PDB file of C-alpha atoms in Angstrom:
ATOM      1  CA  MET A   1      31.111  -1.252 -44.776  1.00 50.00           C
ATOM      2  CA  GLY A   2      28.692  -3.449 -46.622  1.00 66.00           C
ATOM      3  CA  GLY A   3      27.376  -2.821 -50.092  1.00 74.00           C
ATOM      4  CA  SER A   4      23.781  -2.362 -48.956  1.00 84.00           C
ATOM      5  CA  TYR A   5      24.863   0.258 -46.394  1.00 85.00           C
ATOM      6  CA  ARG A   6      26.655   2.206 -49.125  1.00 86.00           C
ATOM      7  CA  LYS A   7      23.583   2.021 -51.356  1.00 88.00           C
ATOM      8  CA  VAL A   8      21.394   3.402 -48.574  1.00 92.00           C
ATOM      9  CA  GLU A   9      23.849   6.209 -47.852  1.00 92.00           C
ATOM     10  CA  LEU A  10      24.044   7.059 -51.548  1.00 93.00           C
ATOM     11  CA  ALA A  11      20.243   7.153 -51.758  1.00 94.00           C
ATOM     12  CA  ARG A  12      20.132   9.468 -48.730  1.00 96.00           C
ATOM     13  CA  MET A  13      22.713  11.773 -50.266  1.00 95.00           C
ATOM     14  CA  GLU A  14      20.792  11.841 -53.556  1.00 96.00           C
ATOM     15  CA  ALA A  15      17.608  12.726 -51.653  1.00 97.00           C
ATOM     16  CA  ASP A  16      19.436  15.559 -49.917  1.00 97.00           C
ATOM     17  CA  VAL A  17      20.720  16.856 -53.258  1.00 97.00           C
ATOM     18  CA  ALA A  18      17.155  16.839 -54.612  1.00 97.00           C
ATOM     19  CA  TYR A  19      15.972  18.704 -51.500  1.00 97.00           C
ATOM     20  CA  PHE A  20      18.633  21.397 -51.877  1.00 97.00           C
ATOM     21  CA  GLN A  21      17.816  21.752 -55.563  1.00 97.00           C
ATOM     22  CA  ALA A  22      14.122  22.141 -54.789  1.00 97.00           C
ATOM     23  CA  ARG A  23      14.839  24.758 -52.127  1.00 97.00           C
ATOM     24  CA  LEU A  24      16.956  26.709 -54.610  1.00 97.00           C
ATOM     25  CA  GLU A  25      14.137  26.615 -57.146  1.00 97.00           C
ATOM     26  CA  LEU A  26      11.608  27.758 -54.543  1.00 96.00           C
ATOM     27  CA  ILE A  27      13.779  30.682 -53.478  1.00 96.00           C
ATOM     28  CA  GLY A  28      14.383  31.753 -57.060  1.00 96.00           C
ATOM     29  CA  GLU A  29      15.727  35.299 -57.161  1.00 96.00           C
ATOM     30  CA  PRO A  30      16.062  36.361 -53.530  1.00 96.00           C
ATOM     31  CA  SER A  31      14.142  39.486 -52.544  1.00 96.00           C
ATOM     32  CA  THR A  32      15.370  39.683 -48.939  1.00 97.00           C
ATOM     33  CA  ALA A  33      18.704  39.350 -47.164  1.00 98.00           C
ATOM     34  CA  ASN A  34      17.410  36.181 -45.487  1.00 97.00           C
ATOM     35  CA  GLN A  35      16.506  34.599 -48.820  1.00 97.00           C
ATOM     36  CA  ASN A  36      19.900  35.599 -50.185  1.00 97.00           C
ATOM     37  CA  ALA A  37      21.641  33.908 -47.245  1.00 98.00           C
ATOM     38  CA  GLN A  38      19.482  30.797 -47.670  1.00 97.00           C
ATOM     39  CA  ARG A  39      20.257  30.701 -51.383  1.00 97.00           C
ATOM     40  CA  LYS A  40      23.995  30.917 -50.730  1.00 97.00           C
ATOM     41  CA  ALA A  41      23.820  28.153 -48.097  1.00 97.00           C
ATOM     42  CA  PHE A  42      21.695  25.819 -50.216  1.00 97.00           C
ATOM     43  CA  LYS A  43      23.832  26.477 -53.301  1.00 97.00           C
ATOM     44  CA  HIS A  44      26.993  25.575 -51.360  1.00 97.00           C
ATOM     45  CA  LEU A  45      25.398  22.441 -49.879  1.00 97.00           C
ATOM     46  CA  TYR A  46      24.027  21.418 -53.290  1.00 97.00           C
ATOM     47  CA  LYS A  47      27.395  21.754 -55.008  1.00 97.00           C
ATOM     48  CA  LYS A  48      29.341  20.010 -52.248  1.00 97.00           C
ATOM     49  CA  LEU A  49      26.951  17.090 -51.882  1.00 96.00           C
ATOM     50  CA  SER A  50      26.500  16.703 -55.650  1.00 96.00           C
ATOM     51  CA  SER A  51      30.243  16.267 -56.054  1.00 96.00           C
ATOM     52  CA  GLN A  52      30.310  13.717 -53.220  1.00 95.00           C
ATOM     53  CA  VAL A  53      27.480  11.772 -54.871  1.00 95.00           C
ATOM     54  CA  ALA A  54      29.378  11.764 -58.174  1.00 94.00           C
ATOM     55  CA  VAL A  55      32.513  10.430 -56.478  1.00 93.00           C
ATOM     56  CA  GLU A  56      30.551   7.763 -54.608  1.00 89.00           C
ATOM     57  CA  LYS A  57      28.845   6.638 -57.822  1.00 88.00           C
ATOM     58  CA  GLN A  58      32.224   6.399 -59.531  1.00 87.00           C
ATOM     59  CA  VAL A  59      33.636   4.308 -56.679  1.00 83.00           C
ATOM     60  CA  HIS A  60      30.520   2.147 -56.646  1.00 74.00           C
ATOM     61  CA  ALA A  61      30.699   1.611 -60.418  1.00 76.00           C
ATOM     62  CA  LYS A  62      34.355   0.560 -60.207  1.00 73.00           C
ATOM     63  CA  ALA A  63      33.569  -1.918 -57.431  1.00 66.00           C
ATOM     64  CA  PHE A  64      31.199  -3.744 -59.787  1.00 62.00           C
ATOM     65  CA  SER A  65      33.102  -3.389 -63.042  1.00 57.00           C
ATOM     66  CA  VAL A  66      33.720  -6.374 -65.293  1.00 59.00           C
ATOM     67  CA  GLU A  67      37.438  -5.534 -65.416  1.00 59.00           C
ATOM     68  CA  GLY A  68      37.917  -6.674 -61.814  1.00 56.00           C
ATOM     69  CA  LEU A  69      36.509 -10.135 -62.507  1.00 57.00           C
ATOM     70  CA  PHE A  70      39.614 -11.261 -64.383  1.00 60.00           C
ATOM     71  CA  ASP A  71      42.306  -9.899 -62.058  1.00 56.00           C
ATOM     72  CA  GLY A  72      44.383 -12.548 -60.403  1.00 50.00           C
TER      73      GLY A  72
END
């Protein structure tokens, strides 16, 4: 896929991570079973997506590294 597509997808993933983080902050310490379930779900989604964003940024950084310019 093209570079601009990857940038858009990365931006979307970063926005989702920010959303999950905000939801976790809003829930705070859960006082109901529903809030506890939401907290668990958002925490899982936050961790999973954050790690995917980190991997994607690493891949993206390598694609534009100076080292690759001099390979034959």
